[in-house]
Structure formats: structure tokens, C-alpha cells
XYZ file of C-alpha atoms in Angstrom:
523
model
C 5.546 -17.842 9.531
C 7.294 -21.177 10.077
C 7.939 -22.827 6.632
C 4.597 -25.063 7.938
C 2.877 -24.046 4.795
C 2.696 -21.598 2.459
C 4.115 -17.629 1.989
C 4.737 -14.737 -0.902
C 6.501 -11.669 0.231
C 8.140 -8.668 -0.870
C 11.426 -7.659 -2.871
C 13.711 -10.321 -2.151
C 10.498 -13.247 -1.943
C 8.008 -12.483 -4.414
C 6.117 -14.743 -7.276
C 6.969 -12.281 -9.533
C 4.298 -9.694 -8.187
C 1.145 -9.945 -6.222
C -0.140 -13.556 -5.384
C -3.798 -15.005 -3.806
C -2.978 -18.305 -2.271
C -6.541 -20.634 -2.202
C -6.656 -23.004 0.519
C -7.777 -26.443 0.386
C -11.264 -27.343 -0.026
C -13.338 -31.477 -0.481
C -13.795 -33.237 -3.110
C -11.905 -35.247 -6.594
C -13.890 -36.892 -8.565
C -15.546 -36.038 -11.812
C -13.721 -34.375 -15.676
C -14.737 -30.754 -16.171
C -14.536 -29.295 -20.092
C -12.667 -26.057 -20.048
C -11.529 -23.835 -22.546
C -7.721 -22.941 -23.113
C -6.465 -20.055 -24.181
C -6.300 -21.562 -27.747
C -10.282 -21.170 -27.474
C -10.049 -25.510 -28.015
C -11.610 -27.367 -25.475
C -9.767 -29.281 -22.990
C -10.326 -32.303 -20.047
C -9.302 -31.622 -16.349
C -8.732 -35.337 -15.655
C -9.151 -35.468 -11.828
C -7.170 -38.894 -10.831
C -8.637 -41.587 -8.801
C -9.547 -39.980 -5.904
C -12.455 -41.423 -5.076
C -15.573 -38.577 -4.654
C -16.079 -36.743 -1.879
C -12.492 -37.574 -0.674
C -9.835 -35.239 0.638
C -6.715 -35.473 -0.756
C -3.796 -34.835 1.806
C -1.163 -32.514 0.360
C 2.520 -34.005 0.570
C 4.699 -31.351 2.582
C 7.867 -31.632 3.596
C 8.685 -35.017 5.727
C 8.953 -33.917 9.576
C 6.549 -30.888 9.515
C 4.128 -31.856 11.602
C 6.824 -32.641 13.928
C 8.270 -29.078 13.704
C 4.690 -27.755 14.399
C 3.806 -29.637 17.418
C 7.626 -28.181 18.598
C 6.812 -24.722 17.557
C 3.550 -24.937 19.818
C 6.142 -26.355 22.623
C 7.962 -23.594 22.085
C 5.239 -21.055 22.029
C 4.092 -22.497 25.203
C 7.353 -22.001 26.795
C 7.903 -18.987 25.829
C 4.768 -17.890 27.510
C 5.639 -19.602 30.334
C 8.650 -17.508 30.589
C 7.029 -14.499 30.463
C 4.325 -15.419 32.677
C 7.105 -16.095 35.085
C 9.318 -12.921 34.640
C 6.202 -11.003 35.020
C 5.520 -12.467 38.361
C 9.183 -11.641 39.079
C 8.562 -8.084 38.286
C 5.221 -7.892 40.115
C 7.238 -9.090 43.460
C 9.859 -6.728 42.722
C 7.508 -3.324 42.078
C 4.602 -4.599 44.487
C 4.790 -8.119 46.486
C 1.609 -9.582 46.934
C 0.626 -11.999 49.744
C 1.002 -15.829 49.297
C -2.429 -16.822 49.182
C -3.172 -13.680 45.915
C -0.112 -15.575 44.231
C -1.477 -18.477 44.140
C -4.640 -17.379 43.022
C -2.503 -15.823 40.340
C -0.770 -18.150 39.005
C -3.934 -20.417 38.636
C -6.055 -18.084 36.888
C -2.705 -17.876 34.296
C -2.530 -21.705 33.869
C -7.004 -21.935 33.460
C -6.343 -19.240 30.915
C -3.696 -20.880 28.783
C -6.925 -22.550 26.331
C -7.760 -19.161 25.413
C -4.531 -18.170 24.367
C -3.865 -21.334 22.637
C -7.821 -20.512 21.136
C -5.795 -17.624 19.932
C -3.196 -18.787 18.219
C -5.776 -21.068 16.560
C -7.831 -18.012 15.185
C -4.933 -15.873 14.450
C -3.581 -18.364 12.317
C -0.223 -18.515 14.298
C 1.000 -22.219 12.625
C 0.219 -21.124 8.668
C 3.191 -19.516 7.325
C 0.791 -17.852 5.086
C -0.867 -15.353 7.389
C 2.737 -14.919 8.807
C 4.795 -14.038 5.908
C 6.463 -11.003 7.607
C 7.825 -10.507 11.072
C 5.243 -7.486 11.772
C 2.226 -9.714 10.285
C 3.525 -12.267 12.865
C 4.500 -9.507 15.412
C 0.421 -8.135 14.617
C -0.714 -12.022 15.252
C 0.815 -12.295 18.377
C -0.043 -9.170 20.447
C -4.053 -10.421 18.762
C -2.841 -13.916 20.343
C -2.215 -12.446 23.871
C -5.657 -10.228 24.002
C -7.805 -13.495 23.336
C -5.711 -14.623 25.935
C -5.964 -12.238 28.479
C -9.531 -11.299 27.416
C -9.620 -15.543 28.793
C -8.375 -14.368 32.081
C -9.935 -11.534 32.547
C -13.333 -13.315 32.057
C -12.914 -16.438 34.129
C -12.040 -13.855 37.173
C -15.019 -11.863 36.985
C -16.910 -15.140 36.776
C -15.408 -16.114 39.802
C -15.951 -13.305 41.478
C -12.234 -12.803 42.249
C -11.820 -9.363 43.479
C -8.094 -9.479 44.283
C -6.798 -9.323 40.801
C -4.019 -7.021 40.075
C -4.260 -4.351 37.048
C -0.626 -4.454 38.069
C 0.132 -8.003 37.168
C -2.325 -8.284 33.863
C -0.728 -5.313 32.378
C 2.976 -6.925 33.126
C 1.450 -10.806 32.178
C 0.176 -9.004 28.513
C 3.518 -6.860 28.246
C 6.254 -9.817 29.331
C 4.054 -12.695 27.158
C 3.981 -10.210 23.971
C 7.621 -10.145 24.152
C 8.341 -13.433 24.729
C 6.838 -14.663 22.249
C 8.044 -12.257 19.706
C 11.781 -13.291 21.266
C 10.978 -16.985 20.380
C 9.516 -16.776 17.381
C 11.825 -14.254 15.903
C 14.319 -17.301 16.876
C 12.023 -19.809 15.189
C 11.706 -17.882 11.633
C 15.821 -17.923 11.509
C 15.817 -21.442 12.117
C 13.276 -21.905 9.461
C 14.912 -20.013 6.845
C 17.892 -21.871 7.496
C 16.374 -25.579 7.444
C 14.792 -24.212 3.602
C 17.997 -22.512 2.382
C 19.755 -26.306 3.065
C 16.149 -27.946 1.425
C 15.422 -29.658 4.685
C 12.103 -27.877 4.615
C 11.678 -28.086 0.384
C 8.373 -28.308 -0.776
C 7.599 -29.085 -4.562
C 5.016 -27.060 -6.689
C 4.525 -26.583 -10.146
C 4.407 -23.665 -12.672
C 1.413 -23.899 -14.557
C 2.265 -21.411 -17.760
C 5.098 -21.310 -20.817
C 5.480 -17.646 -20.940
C 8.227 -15.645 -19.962
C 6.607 -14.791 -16.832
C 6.186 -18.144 -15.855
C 9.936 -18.837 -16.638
C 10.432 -15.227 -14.191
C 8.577 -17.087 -11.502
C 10.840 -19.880 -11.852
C 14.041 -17.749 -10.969
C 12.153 -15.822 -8.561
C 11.969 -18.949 -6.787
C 15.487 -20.208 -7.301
C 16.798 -16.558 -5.773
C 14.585 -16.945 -2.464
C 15.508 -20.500 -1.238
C 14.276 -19.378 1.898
C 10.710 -19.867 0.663
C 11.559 -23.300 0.955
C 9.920 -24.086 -2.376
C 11.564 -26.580 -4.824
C 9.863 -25.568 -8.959
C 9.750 -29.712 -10.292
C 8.587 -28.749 -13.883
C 6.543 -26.953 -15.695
C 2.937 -27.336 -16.716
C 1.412 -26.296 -20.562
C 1.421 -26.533 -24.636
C 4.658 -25.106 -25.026
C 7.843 -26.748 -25.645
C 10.354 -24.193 -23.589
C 12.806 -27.325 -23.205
C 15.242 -27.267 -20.274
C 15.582 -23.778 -17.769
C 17.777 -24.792 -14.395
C 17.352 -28.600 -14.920
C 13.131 -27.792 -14.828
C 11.014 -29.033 -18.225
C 7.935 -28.425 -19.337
C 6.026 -31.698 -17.572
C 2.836 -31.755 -20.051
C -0.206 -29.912 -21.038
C -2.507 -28.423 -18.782
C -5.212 -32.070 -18.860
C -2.739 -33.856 -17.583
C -1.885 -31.187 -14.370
C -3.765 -33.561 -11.767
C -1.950 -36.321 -12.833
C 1.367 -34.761 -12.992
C 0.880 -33.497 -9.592
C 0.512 -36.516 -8.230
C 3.325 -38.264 -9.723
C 5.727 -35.145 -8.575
C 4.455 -35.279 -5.049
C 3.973 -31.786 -5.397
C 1.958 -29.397 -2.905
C 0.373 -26.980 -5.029
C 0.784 -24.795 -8.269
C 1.493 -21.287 -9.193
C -0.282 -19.821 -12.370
C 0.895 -17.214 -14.621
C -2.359 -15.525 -15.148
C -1.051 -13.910 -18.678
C -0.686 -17.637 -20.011
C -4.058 -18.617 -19.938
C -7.481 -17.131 -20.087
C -9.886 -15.962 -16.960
C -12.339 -19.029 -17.379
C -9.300 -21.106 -17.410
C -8.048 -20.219 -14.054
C -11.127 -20.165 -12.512
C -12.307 -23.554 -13.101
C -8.710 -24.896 -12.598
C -8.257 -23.137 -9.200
C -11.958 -24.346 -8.191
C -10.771 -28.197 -9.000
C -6.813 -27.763 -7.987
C -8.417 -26.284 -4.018
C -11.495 -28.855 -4.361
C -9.020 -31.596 -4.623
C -6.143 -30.406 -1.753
C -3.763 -28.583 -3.650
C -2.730 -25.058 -3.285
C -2.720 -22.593 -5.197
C -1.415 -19.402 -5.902
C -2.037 -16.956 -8.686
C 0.273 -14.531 -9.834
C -0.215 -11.164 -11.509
C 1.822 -9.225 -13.680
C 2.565 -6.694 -10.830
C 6.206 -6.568 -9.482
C 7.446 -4.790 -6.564
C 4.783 -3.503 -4.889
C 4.364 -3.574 -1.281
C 1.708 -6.093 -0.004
C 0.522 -3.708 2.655
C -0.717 -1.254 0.165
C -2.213 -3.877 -2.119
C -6.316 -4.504 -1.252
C -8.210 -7.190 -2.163
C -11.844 -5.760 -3.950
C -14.657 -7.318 -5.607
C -16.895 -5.841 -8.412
C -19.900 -7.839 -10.175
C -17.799 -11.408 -9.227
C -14.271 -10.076 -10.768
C -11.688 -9.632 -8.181
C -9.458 -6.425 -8.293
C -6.579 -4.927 -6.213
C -6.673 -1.583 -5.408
C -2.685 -0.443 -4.560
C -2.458 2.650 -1.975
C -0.776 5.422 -3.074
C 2.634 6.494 -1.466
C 2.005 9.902 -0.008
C 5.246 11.952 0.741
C 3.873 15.324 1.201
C 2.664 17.013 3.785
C 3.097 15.533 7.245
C 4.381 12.952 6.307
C 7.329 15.204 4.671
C 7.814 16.604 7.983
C 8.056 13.408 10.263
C 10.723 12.613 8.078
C 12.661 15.794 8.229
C 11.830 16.319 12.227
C 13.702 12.591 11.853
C 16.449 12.936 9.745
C 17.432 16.102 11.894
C 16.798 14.668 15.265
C 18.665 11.248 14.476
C 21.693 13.046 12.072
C 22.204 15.407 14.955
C 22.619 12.489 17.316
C 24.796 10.392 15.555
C 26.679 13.486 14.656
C 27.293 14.139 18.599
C 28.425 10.969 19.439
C 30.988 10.291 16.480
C 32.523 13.166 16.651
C 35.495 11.742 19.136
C 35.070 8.873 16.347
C 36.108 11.064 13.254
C 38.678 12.599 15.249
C 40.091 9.954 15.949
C 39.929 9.066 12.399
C 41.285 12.267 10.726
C 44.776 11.434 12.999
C 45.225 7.921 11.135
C 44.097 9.720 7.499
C 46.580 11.963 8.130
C 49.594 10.260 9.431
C 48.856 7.374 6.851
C 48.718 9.229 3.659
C 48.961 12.709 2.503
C 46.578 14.644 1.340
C 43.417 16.557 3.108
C 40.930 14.484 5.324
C 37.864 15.214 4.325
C 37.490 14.234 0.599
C 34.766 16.217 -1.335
C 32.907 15.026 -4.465
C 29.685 16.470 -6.329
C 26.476 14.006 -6.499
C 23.216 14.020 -7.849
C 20.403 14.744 -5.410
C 16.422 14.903 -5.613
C 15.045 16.163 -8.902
C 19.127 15.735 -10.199
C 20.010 18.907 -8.035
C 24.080 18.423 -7.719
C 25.590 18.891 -4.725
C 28.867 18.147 -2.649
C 28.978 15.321 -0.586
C 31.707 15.022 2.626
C 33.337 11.515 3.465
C 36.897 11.047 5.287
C 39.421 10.215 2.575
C 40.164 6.601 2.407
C 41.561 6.349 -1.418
C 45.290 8.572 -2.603
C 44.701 11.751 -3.600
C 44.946 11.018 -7.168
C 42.479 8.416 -6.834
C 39.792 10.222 -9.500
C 42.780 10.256 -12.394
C 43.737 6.600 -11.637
C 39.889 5.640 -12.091
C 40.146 5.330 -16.122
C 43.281 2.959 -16.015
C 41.142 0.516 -13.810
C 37.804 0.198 -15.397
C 39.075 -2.987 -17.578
C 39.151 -4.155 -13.668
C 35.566 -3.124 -13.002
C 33.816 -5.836 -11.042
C 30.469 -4.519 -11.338
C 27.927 -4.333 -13.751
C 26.356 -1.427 -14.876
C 27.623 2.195 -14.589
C 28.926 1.515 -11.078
C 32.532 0.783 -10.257
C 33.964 -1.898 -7.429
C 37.014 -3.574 -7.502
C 37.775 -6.110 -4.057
C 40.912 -5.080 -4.004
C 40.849 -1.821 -5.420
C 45.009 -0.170 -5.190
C 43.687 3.131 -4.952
C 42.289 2.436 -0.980
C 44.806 3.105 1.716
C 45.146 0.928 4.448
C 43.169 3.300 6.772
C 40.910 3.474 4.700
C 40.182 -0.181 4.133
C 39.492 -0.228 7.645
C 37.377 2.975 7.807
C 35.007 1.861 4.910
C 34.593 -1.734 6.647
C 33.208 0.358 9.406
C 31.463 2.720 7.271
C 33.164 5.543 9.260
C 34.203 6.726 6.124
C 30.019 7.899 5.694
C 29.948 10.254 8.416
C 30.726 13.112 7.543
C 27.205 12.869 5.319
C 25.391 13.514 8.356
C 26.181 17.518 8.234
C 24.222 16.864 4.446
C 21.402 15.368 6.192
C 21.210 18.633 8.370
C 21.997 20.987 5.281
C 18.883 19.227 3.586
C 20.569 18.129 1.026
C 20.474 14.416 1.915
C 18.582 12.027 4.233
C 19.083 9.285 6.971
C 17.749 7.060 4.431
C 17.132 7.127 0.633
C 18.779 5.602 -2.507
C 22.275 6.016 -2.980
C 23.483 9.287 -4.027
C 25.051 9.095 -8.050
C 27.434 10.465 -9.558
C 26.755 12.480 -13.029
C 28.483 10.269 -15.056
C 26.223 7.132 -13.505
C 23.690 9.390 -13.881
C 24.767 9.853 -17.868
C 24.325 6.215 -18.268
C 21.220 5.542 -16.359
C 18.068 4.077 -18.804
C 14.755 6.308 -18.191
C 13.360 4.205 -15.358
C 15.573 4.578 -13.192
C 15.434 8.490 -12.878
C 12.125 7.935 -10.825
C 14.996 7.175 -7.699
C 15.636 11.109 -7.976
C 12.276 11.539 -6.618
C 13.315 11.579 -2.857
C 16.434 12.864 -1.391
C 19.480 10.353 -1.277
C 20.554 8.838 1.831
C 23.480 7.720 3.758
C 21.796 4.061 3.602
C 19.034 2.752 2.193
C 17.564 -0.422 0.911
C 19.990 -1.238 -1.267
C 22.800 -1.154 1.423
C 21.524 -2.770 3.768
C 19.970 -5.602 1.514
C 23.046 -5.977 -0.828
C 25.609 -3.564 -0.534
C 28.701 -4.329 -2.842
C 28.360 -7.314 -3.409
C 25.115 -6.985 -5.249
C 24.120 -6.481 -8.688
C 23.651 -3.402 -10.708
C 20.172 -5.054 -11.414
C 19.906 -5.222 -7.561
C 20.963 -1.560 -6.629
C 17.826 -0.608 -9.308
C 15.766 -2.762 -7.775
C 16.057 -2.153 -4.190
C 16.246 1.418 -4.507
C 12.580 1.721 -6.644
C 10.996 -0.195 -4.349
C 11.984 1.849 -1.404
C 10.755 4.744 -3.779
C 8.029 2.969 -4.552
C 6.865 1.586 -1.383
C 8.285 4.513 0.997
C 7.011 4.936 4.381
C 8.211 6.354 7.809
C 8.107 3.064 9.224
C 10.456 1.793 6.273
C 12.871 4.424 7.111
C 13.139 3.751 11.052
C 13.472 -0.546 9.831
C 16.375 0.468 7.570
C 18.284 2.489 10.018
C 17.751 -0.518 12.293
C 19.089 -3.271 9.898
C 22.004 -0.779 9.203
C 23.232 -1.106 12.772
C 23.582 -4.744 12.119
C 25.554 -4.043 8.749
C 28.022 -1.659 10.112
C 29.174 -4.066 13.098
C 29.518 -7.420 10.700
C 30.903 -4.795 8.234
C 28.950 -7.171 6.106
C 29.393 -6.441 2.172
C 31.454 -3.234 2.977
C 34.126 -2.081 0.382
């Protein structure tokens, strides 16, 4: 989770596509003749690490530090909920003295197992917490080990006065404790990488355009916490971002060293299959880590699976099922959620439509047609926030267009009244989508609904967004928003198409709470 180690993750923190991170293994010692993907032979020079050695890889100064606090703060925080369960269990059903006490001794002999937990969930490698619900998943595992512990050493001592009361609320008030504290710990981490307090160094091991994506992969997620020192292989690519091409592939071990660098990631369309496997068996055997990354791009790690046929390892992807049931759970909560939302902003909009109308003339509700799934038009309903002749005074701004792309932006765009500056910070402006959602026409969430003439201008790729209904937010908005890309709003919005799920849906609509009150990259 914690910037301790290592992670990959999905749109915004990839290596360019799926990657299988190799852990450290023993020994450095001996040259191994491989071939390149020239066919030529070359030497793996291994340094002077003596054999059977273990090399230590060079992290970050201060982590081990920040671990040891992260277990004091895991060990608070279950404290803390230890205690606020107690609280509750005197509160719903006091207990006499002498059961407390048993109580809270049982909770402090079981605190091994859940630290025996934590150990065998993997709760201090960043690696097998690289999203908040793998780390969410690792905890609530965490907690079971550790009540399992409890559990067990009061049937072994016979103690008949335990409360199903109290193990229910210890499990319950832990879990969330934990989750509270760590959810603060991965914000702290992200913002110790993004200033390079937490920087680690690796190198690229490939020349290819992919490897040079990987680079800027890495450069857009500084949150990784991953500094790119040079590249590593027989072409001359010459400077990209201040990063060189270091040497040729002999001389990796070497250059390692001399960069203090952590590990490597390979392009595995720069170099041959006997190539990476004899590298990645010497890079693990000698403590470096290692990550391999395939030519796939943007698809979701929790459909990816990891298979093996006749010694060749494969990933099978999932497919994205939006039909039956599925199609339904959606609809049963686009309705259910539109009509709520619809209820109680209604004294909202009303509100609204008084300021549209006494600040500008013209009708409230402005009316526009948009592309929907399978590029069905239809009309979409906002509240008016530009002048009425806001569509004829498009044309005369475009030279102003501060967007990429088909879409249009401008900061400070003349056309928005001053209502309606205020209305689209808020997003109150969207509303009136919601009777769309009901109609059918639209969803809660989905891509952004075009217009024809983006439409017009969109390359062939990007048609697959059409697939699903539109929605009043989606990835893209809650991601990027305005300020974003055009490269972005593609992005986002295939991979939510891509990658769809219920449980994607109910996260966006979350994170767009959060939006709409910072107003954050609202125009």
C-alpha cells in the first residue's frame, strides 16, 4: 500500500499495461551467456557480489522508519477500535467487572495473531496493496486471523463467559479502524512521493517506443514514487526528460549498482523470451526487482488472471458482461438513485430557475440534442447558464479554444452569465439530466454525452464509448474534468467502457460527491 515497496495500478498508474513484479531471491555470483534479440550472444556480468550473498536493494532513505510507524499506527488504530467496541458493548449490554477484565485480556493475548496477520496478508508490501479495496480485502483477512486468535485461546481456556456480542463489535470496530487509518496513511504516502521524499530509482531495460511510453507513464504518476535514472540497451535514443540510454544490456548489473537503483522494468517487445527469462532469473537471484510489462494498456487488473500452459505464462482477461442482470442492477440503480436526487433538488433548481431568470433573459431550461448509445440522438435538459445566443457566438470563439481535440473550453468563456458561473461550479447546472436518466435515455454514470459535430470528428476508436448509455458523470469527470486533455477524456471514458462494472458505477457516484463540493475542475 504504503510506498514501502513496490505497486502497478490502473488508468492513471500503469507500466504501460499489465505488469508481474518478481521478488527477490539469493545469490550473485557467476556470468550467464544469453542470447539478444540480435540472435548474438551476450555476458550478464553479475558484479562482485560475492556467491551465495544477498544483495540488499537501496530504497528510499527513512523507509524502514516509516514501516515500523505504519505498524505503530496499525496498532493504534486497533487499539481504538478495540476500545470503542468496549464502549459500545457497555452501552448496548454492560457486563460485570470481573467478564471485562477477562475481556480485555483475551484482546491484548490475541494481538500476535493479528499482527501474524498482517504478516501473511502482506499488509507492509505496497505490492499486494496497490488499491484501497486490495488493502480494504487485506485487512478484514487481517482481523479474521485475528479474531480466529481469540476465539481459539478462549476455548482453550475454557472461558465460557465470552460475548458473541463483543467479538462481533471487536471484528466490526477493528475492520474500520483500520481502514480509517490506513486510508489516512496511503494520502500521506502519495504525498511524501509526489514531493520525491519517497523516490525510488529503477531502470528501463528496452529502446523501443514502448519502453520510452513506460518512461512517461512514470513521469505522469509521481505518486508511484518511482524516479526512471536511464535507460538500459543497444540503441542510441539520446536524451527523453533528461533520461539516456545508460548502456547495453551486459552491463545492466553494473549499471544498477552504480545508479543505486531498486529494480528494472522490461519492455517485453524489445527483447526476446529467452532473454527475459534468464535476465529476470539473475536480476531476482541477485535482489533486484523486477517487473515485466506487456503490450496491454488499460485493462483492469481484476479481470486479468495469471495461467500457465507447458511452462509459458498467459493472462486470461474476463470479459465485461453488460447484459442480462447485470443490465438490470444498473437500471433498478440509475432509477432508484436519479429519482432520489431528483426529490431532494428540486427546492435546489427552484431556487435556481429565480436567479436564471432575474439575471438574464431568456428560458431556464436550455435544451440541446446529444448523441446517446449506439449514436441514438436525443435532447438533453440543463438550467441555462450561457446568453441565449450562446450557440451563434460559438464560431467567433474557437480561435480561443483551450482544448484539444473536438471539444471546446475557454476559462473565461464571455458567453457564461454570472449565475451561471456559479451554477456550473456546483454542477447544478446537470440536474435537470436526471429526468433523462428516468426517460432511459441516459445514466447515473457513463461517458460524457457528445455532441454530433464532436461526434463528426471523432477517429474510429473512439465510437466503442457509444456502447453504453451516457451519463451525468463518469470517469472522465470525476478523474479530470476540464482541465484534462482531449487524450484524457478518450482515455478515461474507454476504460470505464472497457472495464465497466456495478461496483465502478456506485465508486464514481461516490468520488463525484467529493467533486461537486470542491467544485474541483468545474467550468
Amino acid at each position: 500500500m504504503s510506498g514501502i515497496q513496490e505497486r502497478a495500478t490502473s488508468p492513471e498508474a500503469t507500466t504501460d499495461g499489465t505488469t508481474t513484479t518478481a521478488s527477490m531471491s539469493t545469490q550473485r555470483g557467476k556470468s550467464a551467456t544469453v542470447t539478444d534479440t540480435a540472435g548474438g550472444a551476450r555476458e550478464l556480468r553479475e558484479g562482485h557480489v560475492a556467491q551465495g550473498s544477498r544483495r540488499q536493494p537501496r530504497g528510499p532513505a527513512g523507509v524502514k522508519r516509516l514501516k515500523q510507524r505504519l505498524m505503530l499506527a496499525d496498532l493504534t488504530a486497533a487499539v481504538t477500535g478495540a476500545v470503542v467496541a468496549f464502549v459500545v458493548q457497555g452501552i448496548v449490554h454492560p457486563v460485570p467487572p470481573f467478564v471485562w477484565h477477562a475481556h480485555v485480556g483475551l484482546f491484548a493475548i490475541s494481538l500476535p495473531f493479528f499482527a501474524i496477520g498482517a504478516a501473511a496478508t502482506h499488509m507492509y508490501q505496497a505490492r499486494a496493496n496497490e488499491r484501497p479495496s486490495h488493502e480494504l480485502g487485506n485487512i478484514v483477512k487481517t482481523v479474521a486471523v485475528g479474531m480466529s486468535g481469540l476465539v481459539g485461546v478462549a476455548f482453550a481456556l475454557q472461558y465460557k463467559d465470552l460475548s458473541r456480542l463483543w467479538v462481533a463489535l471487536i471484528s466490526i470496530c477493528v475492520t474500520l479502524s483500520l481502514a480509517a487509518e490506513r486510508h489516512v496513511a496511503r494520502r500521506i504516502f502519495n504525498r511524501l512521493r509526489v514531493e520525491g521524499k519517497l523516490s525510488r530509482k529503477i531502470v528501463i531495460v528496452g529502446t523501443d517506443a514502448h519502453a520510452l511510453g513506460l518512461l512517461h507513464t512514470y513521469e505522469r504518476s509521481p505518486e508511484l514514487g518511482y524516479e526512471v535514472v536511464g535507460f538500459v540497451g543497444s540503441d542510441d535514443i539520446g536524451q527523453r526528460s533528461g533520461v539516456g540510454v545508460l548502456g547495453d544490456l551486459d552491463e545492466l548489473l553494473d549499471i544498477l549498482d552504480e545508479q543505486q537503483a531498486v529494480g528494472v522494468v522490461v519492455s517485453l517487445l524489445s527483447m526476446a523470451s529467452n532473454v527475459v527469462n534468464v535476465l529476470t532469473r539473475q536480476l531476482t537471484d541477485a535482489g533486484y526487482h523486477v517487473a515485466l510489462s506487456s503490450s496491454l494498456r488499460d485493462i483492469d487488473l481484476t479481470r486479468v488472471r495469471p495461467q500457465q500452459v507447458d511452462g509459458r505464462t498467459l493472462l486470461y482477461v474476463e470479459p465485461v458482461i453488460r447484459t442480462g442482470w447485470r443490465a438490470r442492477a444498473k437500471r433498478a440503480f440509475d432509477v432508484m438513485l436519479a429519482s432520489t436526487v431528483l426529490v431532494l433538488s428540486a427546492p435546489i433548481m427552484a431556487v435556481a430557475a429565480v436567479f436564471i431568470k432575474l439575471d438574464s433573459s431568456g428560458p431556464v431550461v436550455f435544451k440541446q440534442i446529444r448523441v446517446g448509445r449506439h449514436g441514438d440522438v436525443f435532447t438533453i435538459l440543463k438550467l441555462r447558464t450561457m446568453t441565449v445566443d450562446a450557440e451563434r457566438r460559438k464560431a467567433s470563439l474557437m480561435d480561443q479554444n483551450e482544448m484539444d481535440g473536438p471539444l471546446f473550453k475557454m476559462e473565461n468563456d464571455p458567453r457564461i452569465t454570472r449565475v451561471g458561473r456559479i451554477l456550473r461550479k456546483l454542477s447544478i447546472d446537470e440536474l435537470p439530466q436526471l429526468i433523462s436518466v428516468l426517460q432511459g435515455t441516459m445514466s447515473m454514470v457513463g461517458p460524457r454525452p457528445a455532441l454530433p459535430d464532436e461526434v463528426a470528428d471523432w477517429e474510429p476508436g473512439l465510437h466503442e464509448r457509444l456502447r453504453v448509455l451516457p451519463g451525468i458523470t463518469g470517469m472522465w469527470q470525476v478523474s479530470g474534468r476540464s482541465g484534462s486533455s482531449f487524450e484524457d477524456y478518450k482515455r478515461y471514458d474507454l476504460y470505464y467502457v472497457d472495464n465497466w462494472s456495478l461496483v465502478y458505477d456506485v465508486r464514481i457516484c461516490a468520488k463525484t460527491i467529493g467533486v461537486v463540493l470542491t467544485g474541483r475542475g468545474a467550468s
